[in-house]
PDB file of C-alpha atoms in Angstrom:
ATOM      1  CA  GLY A 817     133.755-303.608-156.173  1.00  0.00           C
ATOM      2  CA  ALA A 818     131.833-304.743-153.525  1.00  0.00           C
ATOM      3  CA  VAL A 819     127.897-304.673-153.534  1.00  0.00           C
ATOM      4  CA  VAL A 820     125.616-303.573-150.736  1.00  0.00           C
ATOM      5  CA  SER A 821     121.793-303.455-151.789  1.00  0.00           C
ATOM      6  CA  GLN A 822     118.769-301.740-149.557  1.00  0.00           C
ATOM      7  CA  HIS A 823     115.300-302.570-149.423  1.00  0.00           C
ATOM      8  CA  PRO A 824     113.110-300.839-149.564  1.00  0.00           C
ATOM      9  CA  SER A 825     114.352-297.608-151.779  1.00  0.00           C
ATOM     10  CA  ARG A 826     111.453-296.294-150.486  1.00  0.00           C
ATOM     11  CA  VAL A 827     108.519-296.576-148.446  1.00  0.00           C
ATOM     12  CA  ILE A 828     105.455-294.258-147.242  1.00  0.00           C
ATOM     13  CA  CYS A 829     103.936-295.135-144.130  1.00  0.00           C
ATOM     14  CA  LYS A 830     101.184-293.668-141.521  1.00  0.00           C
ATOM     15  CA  SER A 831     102.530-292.333-137.925  1.00  0.00           C
ATOM     16  CA  GLY A 832     102.944-295.161-135.481  1.00  0.00           C
ATOM     17  CA  THR A 833     103.635-297.691-137.569  1.00  0.00           C
ATOM     18  CA  SER A 834     106.819-299.748-137.748  1.00  0.00           C
ATOM     19  CA  VAL A 835     109.250-300.120-140.911  1.00  0.00           C
ATOM     20  CA  LYS A 836     111.629-302.806-141.442  1.00  0.00           C
ATOM     21  CA  ILE A 837     114.751-301.834-143.909  1.00  0.00           C
ATOM     22  CA  GLU A 838     116.944-304.635-145.100  1.00  0.00           C
ATOM     23  CA  CYS A 839     120.801-304.220-146.141  1.00  0.00           C
ATOM     24  CA  ARG A 840     122.462-306.823-147.832  1.00  0.00           C
ATOM     25  CA  SER A 841     125.952-307.824-148.726  1.00  0.00           C
ATOM     26  CA  LEU A 842     125.732-309.424-152.329  1.00  0.00           C
ATOM     27  CA  ASP A 843     129.250-310.349-152.762  1.00  0.00           C
ATOM     28  CA  PHE A 844     131.604-310.678-149.815  1.00  0.00           C
ATOM     29  CA  GLN A 845     130.699-311.452-146.007  1.00  0.00           C
ATOM     30  CA  ALA A 846     130.349-307.878-144.023  1.00  0.00           C
ATOM     31  CA  THR A 847     131.502-308.811-140.538  1.00  0.00           C
ATOM     32  CA  THR A 848     130.450-305.296-139.717  1.00  0.00           C
ATOM     33  CA  MET A 849     127.362-303.633-140.743  1.00  0.00           C
ATOM     34  CA  PHE A 850     126.648-299.645-140.126  1.00  0.00           C
ATOM     35  CA  TRP A 851     123.450-297.393-140.424  1.00  0.00           C
ATOM     36  CA  TYR A 852     123.409-293.748-141.262  1.00  0.00           C
ATOM     37  CA  ARG A 853     120.744-291.531-141.127  1.00  0.00           C
ATOM     38  CA  GLN A 854     120.808-288.161-143.614  1.00  0.00           C
ATOM     39  CA  PHE A 855     119.186-284.965-143.291  1.00  0.00           C
ATOM     40  CA  PRO A 856     118.836-283.069-146.271  1.00  0.00           C
ATOM     41  CA  LYS A 857     121.774-281.297-147.599  1.00  0.00           C
ATOM     42  CA  GLN A 858     123.711-282.762-144.728  1.00  0.00           C
ATOM     43  CA  SER A 859     126.451-285.365-143.995  1.00  0.00           C
ATOM     44  CA  LEU A 860     125.752-288.452-142.897  1.00  0.00           C
ATOM     45  CA  MET A 861     125.428-289.395-139.137  1.00  0.00           C
ATOM     46  CA  LEU A 862     126.198-292.844-138.023  1.00  0.00           C
ATOM     47  CA  MET A 863     123.513-294.353-135.654  1.00  0.00           C
ATOM     48  CA  ALA A 864     124.638-297.489-134.951  1.00  0.00           C
ATOM     49  CA  THR A 865     127.435-300.117-135.286  1.00  0.00           C
ATOM     50  CA  SER A 866     126.422-303.768-135.665  1.00  0.00           C
ATOM     51  CA  ASN A 867     128.773-307.128-135.247  1.00  0.00           C
ATOM     52  CA  GLU A 868     127.453-310.244-136.918  1.00  0.00           C
ATOM     53  CA  GLY A 869     125.593-312.061-134.152  1.00  0.00           C
ATOM     54  CA  SER A 870     126.359-309.354-131.303  1.00  0.00           C
ATOM     55  CA  LYS A 871     124.212-306.706-130.278  1.00  0.00           C
ATOM     56  CA  ALA A 872     124.361-303.273-131.965  1.00  0.00           C
ATOM     57  CA  THR A 873     126.466-300.245-130.404  1.00  0.00           C
ATOM     58  CA  TYR A 874     124.181-297.613-130.816  1.00  0.00           C
ATOM     59  CA  GLU A 875     125.601-293.583-130.892  1.00  0.00           C
ATOM     60  CA  GLN A 876     124.887-291.187-128.569  1.00  0.00           C
ATOM     61  CA  GLY A 877     121.518-289.839-129.179  1.00  0.00           C
ATOM     62  CA  VAL A 878     120.414-292.645-130.672  1.00  0.00           C
ATOM     63  CA  GLU A 879     117.262-294.508-129.131  1.00  0.00           C
ATOM     64  CA  LYS A 880     118.010-298.398-129.332  1.00  0.00           C
ATOM     65  CA  ASP A 881     114.505-299.086-128.312  1.00  0.00           C
ATOM     66  CA  LYS A 882     113.197-296.681-131.343  1.00  0.00           C
ATOM     67  CA  PHE A 883     115.734-298.017-134.207  1.00  0.00           C
ATOM     68  CA  LEU A 884     116.042-301.753-133.507  1.00  0.00           C
ATOM     69  CA  ILE A 885     118.934-303.549-135.173  1.00  0.00           C
ATOM     70  CA  ASN A 886     119.519-307.023-136.294  1.00  0.00           C
ATOM     71  CA  HIS A 887     122.662-308.446-137.833  1.00  0.00           C
ATOM     72  CA  ALA A 888     121.447-312.105-137.773  1.00  0.00           C
ATOM     73  CA  SER A 889     124.054-313.398-140.595  1.00  0.00           C
ATOM     74  CA  LEU A 890     127.386-312.153-142.476  1.00  0.00           C
ATOM     75  CA  THR A 891     125.366-310.737-145.258  1.00  0.00           C
ATOM     76  CA  LEU A 892     121.924-309.181-143.937  1.00  0.00           C
ATOM     77  CA  SER A 893     121.177-306.243-141.579  1.00  0.00           C
ATOM     78  CA  THR A 894     117.653-305.087-141.041  1.00  0.00           C
ATOM     79  CA  LEU A 895     117.060-301.655-139.116  1.00  0.00           C
ATOM     80  CA  THR A 896     113.732-301.357-137.764  1.00  0.00           C
ATOM     81  CA  VAL A 897     111.973-298.023-136.856  1.00  0.00           C
ATOM     82  CA  THR A 898     109.127-298.335-134.318  1.00  0.00           C
ATOM     83  CA  SER A 899     106.221-296.416-133.827  1.00  0.00           C
ATOM     84  CA  ALA A 900     107.518-294.159-136.730  1.00  0.00           C
ATOM     85  CA  HIS A 901     106.652-290.421-136.220  1.00  0.00           C
ATOM     86  CA  PRO A 902     107.257-287.702-138.979  1.00  0.00           C
ATOM     87  CA  GLU A 903     110.440-286.803-137.522  1.00  0.00           C
ATOM     88  CA  ASP A 904     111.701-290.018-138.223  1.00  0.00           C
ATOM     89  CA  SER A 905     111.390-288.899-141.997  1.00  0.00           C
ATOM     90  CA  SER A 906     114.932-289.303-143.500  1.00  0.00           C
ATOM     91  CA  PHE A 907     117.348-290.785-145.936  1.00  0.00           C
ATOM     92  CA  TYR A 908     118.854-294.088-144.270  1.00  0.00           C
ATOM     93  CA  ILE A 909     122.104-295.645-145.653  1.00  0.00           C
ATOM     94  CA  CYS A 910     123.726-298.563-144.752  1.00  0.00           C
ATOM     95  CA  SER A 911     127.108-299.769-145.093  1.00  0.00           C
ATOM     96  CA  ALA A 912     129.202-302.796-144.939  1.00  0.00           C
ATOM     97  CA  ARG A 913     132.581-303.654-143.900  1.00  0.00           C
ATOM     98  CA  GLY A 914     134.817-306.589-144.443  1.00  0.00           C
ATOM     99  CA  GLN A 915     137.289-308.343-142.247  1.00  0.00           C
ATOM    100  CA  GLY A 916     140.327-306.575-142.838  1.00  0.00           C
ATOM    101  CA  ALA A 917     141.348-303.712-140.908  1.00  0.00           C
ATOM    102  CA  SER A 918     142.058-301.581-143.937  1.00  0.00           C
ATOM    103  CA  ASP A 919     138.714-302.592-145.503  1.00  0.00           C
ATOM    104  CA  THR A 920     136.473-299.589-146.714  1.00  0.00           C
ATOM    105  CA  GLN A 921     132.866-299.433-146.082  1.00  0.00           C
ATOM    106  CA  TYR A 922     130.720-299.882-149.267  1.00  0.00           C
ATOM    107  CA  PHE A 923     127.177-298.297-149.326  1.00  0.00           C
ATOM    108  CA  GLY A 924     124.287-299.083-150.148  1.00  0.00           C
ATOM    109  CA  PRO A 925     121.849-296.907-152.159  1.00  0.00           C
ATOM    110  CA  GLY A 926     119.515-295.696-149.476  1.00  0.00           C
ATOM    111  CA  THR A 927     116.072-295.871-148.352  1.00  0.00           C
ATOM    112  CA  ARG A 928     113.633-292.652-148.223  1.00  0.00           C
ATOM    113  CA  LEU A 929     111.694-293.080-145.578  1.00  0.00           C
ATOM    114  CA  THR A 930     108.605-290.816-145.279  1.00  0.00           C
ATOM    115  CA  VAL A 931     106.266-290.731-142.473  1.00  0.00           C
ATOM    116  CA  LEU A 932     102.809-289.147-142.993  1.00  0.00           C
TER     117      LEU A 932
ATOM    118  CA  ALA B 186     139.472-287.318-131.531  1.00  0.00           C
ATOM    119  CA  GLN B 187     139.037-287.661-135.239  1.00  0.00           C
ATOM    120  CA  SER B 188     137.236-285.057-137.064  1.00  0.00           C
ATOM    121  CA  VAL B 189     137.036-283.982-140.703  1.00  0.00           C
ATOM    122  CA  THR B 190     136.765-280.517-142.193  1.00  0.00           C
ATOM    123  CA  GLN B 191     135.686-279.794-145.484  1.00  0.00           C
ATOM    124  CA  LEU B 192     136.328-275.864-146.589  1.00  0.00           C
ATOM    125  CA  GLY B 193     133.705-274.768-149.009  1.00  0.00           C
ATOM    126  CA  SER B 194     130.351-276.443-149.172  1.00  0.00           C
ATOM    127  CA  HIS B 195     129.785-274.980-152.666  1.00  0.00           C
ATOM    128  CA  VAL B 196     132.267-275.289-155.354  1.00  0.00           C
ATOM    129  CA  SER B 197     131.641-274.403-158.838  1.00  0.00           C
ATOM    130  CA  VAL B 198     134.136-275.264-161.886  1.00  0.00           C
ATOM    131  CA  SER B 199     133.790-274.308-165.203  1.00  0.00           C
ATOM    132  CA  GLU B 200     133.712-277.549-167.780  1.00  0.00           C
ATOM    133  CA  GLY B 201     137.073-278.712-168.392  1.00  0.00           C
ATOM    134  CA  ALA B 202     138.742-276.359-165.365  1.00  0.00           C
ATOM    135  CA  LEU B 203     140.755-278.123-162.509  1.00  0.00           C
ATOM    136  CA  VAL B 204     138.504-279.478-159.853  1.00  0.00           C
ATOM    137  CA  LEU B 205     140.042-278.990-156.168  1.00  0.00           C
ATOM    138  CA  LEU B 206     138.164-279.994-153.095  1.00  0.00           C
ATOM    139  CA  ARG B 207     139.334-279.626-149.870  1.00  0.00           C
ATOM    140  CA  CYS B 208     139.950-281.766-146.684  1.00  0.00           C
ATOM    141  CA  ASN B 209     141.547-281.689-143.649  1.00  0.00           C
ATOM    142  CA  TYR B 210     141.527-284.246-140.745  1.00  0.00           C
ATOM    143  CA  SER B 211     142.277-284.531-137.542  1.00  0.00           C
ATOM    144  CA  SER B 212     143.437-287.563-136.038  1.00  0.00           C
ATOM    145  CA  SER B 213     145.777-288.991-132.933  1.00  0.00           C
ATOM    146  CA  VAL B 214     146.766-291.906-135.247  1.00  0.00           C
ATOM    147  CA  PRO B 215     147.657-292.512-138.958  1.00  0.00           C
ATOM    148  CA  PRO B 216     144.298-292.328-140.321  1.00  0.00           C
ATOM    149  CA  TYR B 217     142.538-294.036-143.418  1.00  0.00           C
ATOM    150  CA  LEU B 218     141.043-291.622-145.342  1.00  0.00           C
ATOM    151  CA  PHE B 219     138.540-291.681-148.146  1.00  0.00           C
ATOM    152  CA  TRP B 220     136.498-289.421-150.881  1.00  0.00           C
ATOM    153  CA  TYR B 221     133.382-290.602-151.649  1.00  0.00           C
ATOM    154  CA  VAL B 222     130.747-289.243-154.199  1.00  0.00           C
ATOM    155  CA  GLN B 223     127.178-289.325-153.457  1.00  0.00           C
ATOM    156  CA  TYR B 224     124.307-288.394-156.442  1.00  0.00           C
ATOM    157  CA  PRO B 225     121.069-287.165-155.825  1.00  0.00           C
ATOM    158  CA  ASN B 226     118.950-289.748-153.802  1.00  0.00           C
ATOM    159  CA  GLN B 227     121.677-292.303-153.877  1.00  0.00           C
ATOM    160  CA  GLY B 228     123.909-293.658-151.688  1.00  0.00           C
ATOM    161  CA  LEU B 229     127.973-293.142-151.405  1.00  0.00           C
ATOM    162  CA  GLN B 230     130.212-294.346-153.674  1.00  0.00           C
ATOM    163  CA  LEU B 231     133.938-294.785-153.351  1.00  0.00           C
ATOM    164  CA  LEU B 232     135.964-292.627-155.590  1.00  0.00           C
ATOM    165  CA  LEU B 233     139.164-293.223-153.341  1.00  0.00           C
ATOM    166  CA  LYS B 234     140.838-294.411-150.380  1.00  0.00           C
ATOM    167  CA  TYR B 235     144.290-293.495-148.614  1.00  0.00           C
ATOM    168  CA  THR B 236     145.512-296.682-146.349  1.00  0.00           C
ATOM    169  CA  SER B 237     149.161-295.639-145.181  1.00  0.00           C
ATOM    170  CA  ALA B 238     150.607-297.019-148.553  1.00  0.00           C
ATOM    171  CA  ALA B 239     151.526-294.565-151.452  1.00  0.00           C
ATOM    172  CA  THR B 240     150.853-290.813-150.486  1.00  0.00           C
ATOM    173  CA  LEU B 241     149.007-290.079-153.877  1.00  0.00           C
ATOM    174  CA  VAL B 242     145.849-292.148-154.893  1.00  0.00           C
ATOM    175  CA  LYS B 243     144.550-292.387-157.777  1.00  0.00           C
ATOM    176  CA  GLY B 244     140.777-293.291-157.965  1.00  0.00           C
ATOM    177  CA  ILE B 245     137.719-293.814-160.349  1.00  0.00           C
ATOM    178  CA  ASN B 246     136.620-291.240-162.923  1.00  0.00           C
ATOM    179  CA  GLY B 247     140.312-289.610-162.971  1.00  0.00           C
ATOM    180  CA  PHE B 248     140.041-288.439-159.315  1.00  0.00           C
ATOM    181  CA  GLU B 249     142.689-288.636-157.173  1.00  0.00           C
ATOM    182  CA  ALA B 250     143.922-287.408-153.501  1.00  0.00           C
ATOM    183  CA  GLU B 251     147.288-286.919-152.248  1.00  0.00           C
ATOM    184  CA  PHE B 252     147.961-287.500-148.277  1.00  0.00           C
ATOM    185  CA  LYS B 253     149.947-284.706-146.633  1.00  0.00           C
ATOM    186  CA  LYS B 254     150.463-285.241-143.292  1.00  0.00           C
ATOM    187  CA  SER B 255     152.407-282.337-142.386  1.00  0.00           C
ATOM    188  CA  GLU B 256     149.335-280.348-143.483  1.00  0.00           C
ATOM    189  CA  THR B 257     146.902-282.698-142.195  1.00  0.00           C
ATOM    190  CA  SER B 258     145.169-282.784-145.744  1.00  0.00           C
ATOM    191  CA  PHE B 259     144.001-285.070-148.354  1.00  0.00           C
ATOM    192  CA  HIS B 260     142.624-282.861-151.140  1.00  0.00           C
ATOM    193  CA  LEU B 261     140.685-284.471-154.088  1.00  0.00           C
ATOM    194  CA  THR B 262     141.671-283.329-157.566  1.00  0.00           C
ATOM    195  CA  LYS B 263     140.671-283.710-161.074  1.00  0.00           C
ATOM    196  CA  PRO B 264     142.267-281.916-164.105  1.00  0.00           C
ATOM    197  CA  SER B 265     139.550-281.529-166.288  1.00  0.00           C
ATOM    198  CA  ALA B 266     135.829-281.045-165.006  1.00  0.00           C
ATOM    199  CA  HIS B 267     133.133-283.259-166.755  1.00  0.00           C
ATOM    200  CA  MET B 268     129.323-282.128-166.252  1.00  0.00           C
ATOM    201  CA  SER B 269     128.846-285.807-165.009  1.00  0.00           C
ATOM    202  CA  ASP B 270     131.124-284.736-162.021  1.00  0.00           C
ATOM    203  CA  ALA B 271     128.134-282.672-160.841  1.00  0.00           C
ATOM    204  CA  ALA B 272     127.732-284.203-157.480  1.00  0.00           C
ATOM    205  CA  GLU B 273     128.318-284.035-153.698  1.00  0.00           C
ATOM    206  CA  TYR B 274     131.661-285.202-152.421  1.00  0.00           C
ATOM    207  CA  PHE B 275     132.462-286.457-148.948  1.00  0.00           C
ATOM    208  CA  CYS B 276     135.378-286.692-147.466  1.00  0.00           C
ATOM    209  CA  ALA B 277     135.575-289.396-144.181  1.00  0.00           C
ATOM    210  CA  VAL B 278     138.407-290.241-141.744  1.00  0.00           C
ATOM    211  CA  SER B 279     138.874-293.795-139.736  1.00  0.00           C
ATOM    212  CA  GLU B 280     141.457-294.911-137.355  1.00  0.00           C
ATOM    213  CA  THR B 281     140.025-298.491-136.819  1.00  0.00           C
ATOM    214  CA  GLY B 282     138.858-298.971-140.424  1.00  0.00           C
ATOM    215  CA  ASN B 283     135.505-299.207-138.208  1.00  0.00           C
ATOM    216  CA  GLN B 284     133.674-295.787-137.350  1.00  0.00           C
ATOM    217  CA  PHE B 285     133.706-293.600-140.244  1.00  0.00           C
ATOM    218  CA  TYR B 286     133.793-289.594-139.407  1.00  0.00           C
ATOM    219  CA  PHE B 287     132.652-287.215-142.537  1.00  0.00           C
ATOM    220  CA  GLY B 288     132.777-284.001-143.403  1.00  0.00           C
ATOM    221  CA  THR B 289     129.833-282.044-144.329  1.00  0.00           C
ATOM    222  CA  GLY B 290     130.158-282.263-147.722  1.00  0.00           C
ATOM    223  CA  THR B 291     130.956-280.409-150.985  1.00  0.00           C
ATOM    224  CA  SER B 292     128.339-279.827-153.379  1.00  0.00           C
ATOM    225  CA  LEU B 293     130.411-279.333-156.556  1.00  0.00           C
ATOM    226  CA  THR B 294     128.615-277.604-160.201  1.00  0.00           C
ATOM    227  CA  VAL B 295     130.224-277.927-163.447  1.00  0.00           C
ATOM    228  CA  ILE B 296     129.199-275.018-165.512  1.00  0.00           C
ATOM    229  CA  PRO B 297     128.978-275.292-168.931  1.00  0.00           C
TER     230      PRO B 297
END
């Protein structure tokens, strides 16, 4: 099946710093990538949808200036958490979808962000 | 509007017993339906998906699910549970194949 990678898998940062998370589709071209946030023992919450070469679409309640998304190529999307605070600590998961309407989303392994 | 309801946040079964995880959805159009499994501190792995072909869908690791339009259900089953099946399971619905809406998840415990 399709493989999606995320880097880093874990990151610890100080409050006020910015953190960049990369999401790559390794063996297919992802026209659309998605970023989710998952709190402990809860479901995934969609944060934003990004299409290659265009601005991301953010879900209601998600601060676009705080969670910067760039989808510069068909295989790479990045999420930057700017001026991180402890409440931003969470598990961030990306997914990527190919071009077909019935294509499923393939998920990355997730990134555990801890803000001290 | 799309939504997914997973009945039972925790399910326990004995090893070798039938696994049944319930999922009901609401959708205004024929949806795409998915089951994913998540192991601790990992991402989601696709178990199976329904995309308007056969109503009985077979997935990996012996899991299968049946799409029942009249019941708006897509329950996940496995005839015989293994210890390695212990994980969190998520049902998801999508009308366009783009935005996915996930259920709240069901934690499966397998008792030896």
